Amino acid sequence: ERLNDAAAKYPQDAAVWFALGSLQRDAADENVRSQAVAAFQQAFELAPENLAAAWNLLQSQAEQEQPEIVQTLQAVRPLVRPINAQTIEAGTDLEQEIDQALQAAESGELDETYRHAFIVANVIKAQPQARRDGLSLSPHPLAYVVQDFEPGFYEDWTAPVVDDEIPEAETAI
């Protein structure tokens, strides 16, 4: 609920959308899980170079069997080019997997498209660059500390009294 509020208040913050999608993806309620795609889509639109946003969107779309995965695969293809040599060395050619997924979609074999998309998402998430990108969308927990309070708080609050006898150097933080 609070992340929904944060997303409404800060719609241009990819980190908020990414956090919302992560929370929704792991929810027990199927209706909540189905909303993860929209949150990851928003995060990916705001951070189109971010591999963590890309693989989370791909995985969520494949899990929900959404045909829009074709557009995501097309958008992800240029992103994997810099890491493809590493993934080929490890045994998976990401560009070839994406091409096979797109060919399967063209011939109406969506199950095969989703299978290839899962492979792409899983290989991307194992890459150090994707983990770094995930950290860039996962701010420190204290970044969400409330810095302002409801008006009712201030009605009952009294400012601390400063004791002039204590030297400032002793009270400085």
Tab-separated table of C-alpha atoms in Angstrom:
chain	number	residue	atom	x	y	z
A	1	GLU	CA	0.000	0.000	0.000
A	2	ARG	CA	2.776	2.439	0.912
A	3	LEU	CA	4.743	1.596	-2.214
A	4	ASN	CA	1.610	2.217	-4.274
A	5	ASP	CA	1.388	5.624	-2.587
A	6	ALA	CA	5.080	6.248	-3.271
A	7	ALA	CA	4.634	5.290	-6.927
A	8	ALA	CA	1.729	7.713	-7.214
A	9	LYS	CA	3.734	10.463	-5.506
A	10	TYR	CA	6.991	9.795	-7.420
A	11	PRO	CA	5.947	8.337	-10.798
A	12	GLN	CA	9.325	9.160	-12.380
A	13	ASP	CA	11.343	7.163	-9.810
A	14	ALA	CA	12.357	3.814	-11.318
A	15	ALA	CA	13.518	2.550	-7.898
A	16	VAL	CA	10.013	2.909	-6.445
A	17	TRP	CA	8.477	0.994	-9.356
A	18	PHE	CA	11.175	-1.682	-9.109
A	19	ALA	CA	10.557	-2.120	-5.358
A	20	LEU	CA	6.804	-2.270	-5.957
A	21	GLY	CA	7.245	-4.892	-8.687
A	22	SER	CA	9.567	-6.969	-6.484
A	23	LEU	CA	7.070	-6.930	-3.646
A	24	GLN	CA	4.140	-7.766	-5.918
A	25	ARG	CA	6.048	-10.553	-7.706
A	26	ASP	CA	6.657	-12.341	-4.399
A	27	ALA	CA	3.123	-11.890	-3.025
A	28	ALA	CA	1.023	-14.929	-2.110
A	29	ASP	CA	-2.089	-13.457	-3.744
A	30	GLU	CA	-2.258	-14.172	-7.498
A	31	ASN	CA	-4.070	-10.872	-8.144
A	32	VAL	CA	-1.216	-8.948	-6.535
A	33	ARG	CA	1.414	-11.004	-8.410
A	34	SER	CA	-0.248	-10.172	-11.706
A	35	GLN	CA	0.333	-6.454	-11.026
A	36	ALA	CA	4.121	-6.919	-10.938
A	37	VAL	CA	4.377	-6.757	-14.718
A	38	ALA	CA	2.999	-3.196	-14.815
A	39	ALA	CA	5.408	-2.060	-12.095
A	40	PHE	CA	8.428	-3.674	-13.771
A	41	GLN	CA	7.294	-2.248	-17.125
A	42	GLN	CA	7.265	1.237	-15.610
A	43	ALA	CA	10.705	0.676	-14.017
A	44	PHE	CA	12.107	-0.539	-17.355
A	45	GLU	CA	10.630	2.437	-19.221
A	46	LEU	CA	12.241	4.803	-16.714
A	47	ALA	CA	15.558	2.898	-16.701
A	48	PRO	CA	15.769	1.317	-20.181
A	49	GLU	CA	19.478	0.464	-19.830
A	50	ASN	CA	18.977	-1.392	-16.529
A	51	LEU	CA	19.487	-5.152	-16.852
A	52	ALA	CA	17.789	-5.863	-13.493
A	53	ALA	CA	14.625	-4.093	-14.615
A	54	ALA	CA	14.853	-5.964	-17.933
A	55	TRP	CA	15.179	-9.478	-16.527
A	56	ASN	CA	12.485	-8.897	-13.908
A	57	LEU	CA	10.099	-7.652	-16.584
A	58	LEU	CA	10.898	-10.598	-18.868
A	59	GLN	CA	10.445	-13.112	-16.078
A	60	SER	CA	7.157	-11.575	-14.922
A	61	GLN	CA	5.771	-11.392	-18.449
A	62	ALA	CA	6.738	-15.022	-19.082
A	63	GLU	CA	5.162	-16.149	-15.803
A	64	GLN	CA	1.964	-14.271	-16.671
A	65	GLU	CA	2.187	-15.495	-20.300
A	66	GLN	CA	1.785	-12.013	-21.724
A	67	PRO	CA	2.223	-11.564	-25.478
A	68	GLU	CA	3.746	-8.096	-24.863
A	69	ILE	CA	6.911	-10.017	-24.054
A	70	VAL	CA	7.787	-9.719	-27.752
A	71	GLN	CA	8.326	-5.941	-27.431
A	72	THR	CA	10.388	-6.489	-24.278
A	73	LEU	CA	12.583	-9.073	-26.003
A	74	GLN	CA	13.160	-6.622	-28.848
A	75	ALA	CA	14.107	-3.885	-26.362
A	76	VAL	CA	16.407	-6.199	-24.397
A	77	ARG	CA	18.333	-7.481	-27.415
A	78	PRO	CA	20.681	-4.443	-27.689
A	79	LEU	CA	21.198	-4.506	-23.904
A	80	VAL	CA	22.615	-8.035	-23.920
A	81	ARG	CA	25.090	-7.404	-26.734
A	82	PRO	CA	27.868	-6.192	-24.351
A	83	ILE	CA	27.520	-9.250	-22.093
A	84	ASN	CA	26.860	-11.837	-24.789
A	85	ALA	CA	30.518	-12.902	-25.142
A	86	GLN	CA	30.564	-13.794	-21.435
A	87	THR	CA	27.282	-15.685	-21.628
A	88	ILE	CA	28.413	-17.604	-24.729
A	89	GLU	CA	31.540	-18.606	-22.821
A	90	ALA	CA	29.251	-19.848	-20.043
A	91	GLY	CA	27.149	-21.804	-22.538
A	92	THR	CA	24.240	-19.560	-23.564
A	93	ASP	CA	24.069	-17.202	-26.519
A	94	LEU	CA	21.565	-14.579	-25.349
A	95	GLU	CA	21.112	-13.001	-28.772
A	96	GLN	CA	20.366	-16.421	-30.267
A	97	GLU	CA	17.881	-17.189	-27.440
A	98	ILE	CA	16.124	-13.867	-28.073
A	99	ASP	CA	16.032	-14.535	-31.823
A	100	GLN	CA	14.555	-17.995	-31.206
A	101	ALA	CA	11.958	-16.504	-28.841
A	102	LEU	CA	10.955	-13.920	-31.453
A	103	GLN	CA	10.789	-16.562	-34.205
A	104	ALA	CA	8.588	-18.723	-31.981
A	105	ALA	CA	6.281	-15.762	-31.338
A	106	GLU	CA	6.080	-15.074	-35.078
A	107	SER	CA	4.961	-18.642	-35.733
A	108	GLY	CA	2.436	-18.517	-32.883
A	109	GLU	CA	4.376	-20.793	-30.521
A	110	LEU	CA	4.033	-18.612	-27.431
A	111	ASP	CA	4.950	-21.417	-25.031
A	112	GLU	CA	8.302	-21.656	-26.792
A	113	THR	CA	8.640	-17.850	-26.629
A	114	TYR	CA	8.091	-17.909	-22.859
A	115	ARG	CA	10.581	-20.773	-22.443
A	116	HIS	CA	13.300	-18.818	-24.257
A	117	ALA	CA	12.389	-15.662	-22.309
A	118	PHE	CA	12.877	-17.547	-19.026
A	119	ILE	CA	16.312	-18.658	-20.224
A	120	VAL	CA	17.235	-15.085	-21.173
A	121	ALA	CA	16.006	-13.700	-17.829
A	122	ASN	CA	17.848	-16.365	-15.825
A	123	VAL	CA	21.120	-15.872	-17.676
A	124	ILE	CA	20.926	-12.073	-17.403
A	125	LYS	CA	20.229	-12.177	-13.662
A	126	ALA	CA	23.410	-14.194	-13.074
A	127	GLN	CA	25.592	-11.484	-14.646
A	128	PRO	CA	27.531	-9.088	-12.384
A	129	GLN	CA	26.290	-6.112	-14.427
A	130	ALA	CA	22.685	-7.091	-13.712
A	131	ARG	CA	23.420	-7.375	-9.995
A	132	ARG	CA	25.011	-3.912	-10.045
A	133	ASP	CA	22.004	-2.556	-11.925
A	134	GLY	CA	19.744	-4.121	-9.307
A	135	LEU	CA	21.640	-2.282	-6.585
A	136	SER	CA	21.138	1.002	-8.409
A	137	LEU	CA	17.379	0.389	-8.223
A	138	SER	CA	17.512	-0.682	-4.573
A	139	PRO	CA	18.381	2.329	-2.452
A	140	HIS	CA	19.531	2.014	1.123
A	141	PRO	CA	16.587	1.219	3.457
A	142	LEU	CA	17.052	4.531	5.264
A	143	ALA	CA	16.317	6.350	2.013
A	144	TYR	CA	12.647	5.696	2.776
A	145	VAL	CA	12.666	7.168	6.274
A	146	VAL	CA	9.891	9.690	6.660
A	147	GLN	CA	11.353	13.154	6.867
A	148	ASP	CA	8.105	14.902	7.491
A	149	PHE	CA	5.228	13.926	9.727
A	150	GLU	CA	1.467	14.297	9.692
A	151	PRO	CA	0.170	17.664	11.013
A	152	GLY	CA	-1.179	15.947	14.155
A	153	PHE	CA	2.372	15.100	15.203
A	154	TYR	CA	3.373	18.755	15.262
A	155	GLU	CA	0.301	19.768	17.283
A	156	ASP	CA	1.465	17.638	20.232
A	157	TRP	CA	5.187	18.224	19.781
A	158	THR	CA	7.261	20.790	21.620
A	159	ALA	CA	10.685	21.769	20.435
A	160	PRO	CA	13.551	20.782	22.732
A	161	VAL	CA	14.870	23.511	24.975
A	162	VAL	CA	18.498	24.411	24.306
A	163	ASP	CA	20.577	24.762	27.439
A	164	ASP	CA	22.860	27.782	26.940
A	165	GLU	CA	25.254	26.504	29.591
A	166	ILE	CA	26.342	23.530	27.442
A	167	PRO	CA	29.060	24.564	24.984
A	168	GLU	CA	28.080	23.980	21.356
A	169	ALA	CA	31.116	21.813	20.694
A	170	GLU	CA	29.859	19.230	23.163
A	171	THR	CA	26.443	18.968	21.519
A	172	ALA	CA	27.570	18.940	17.890
A	173	ILE	CA	26.960	15.712	16.057
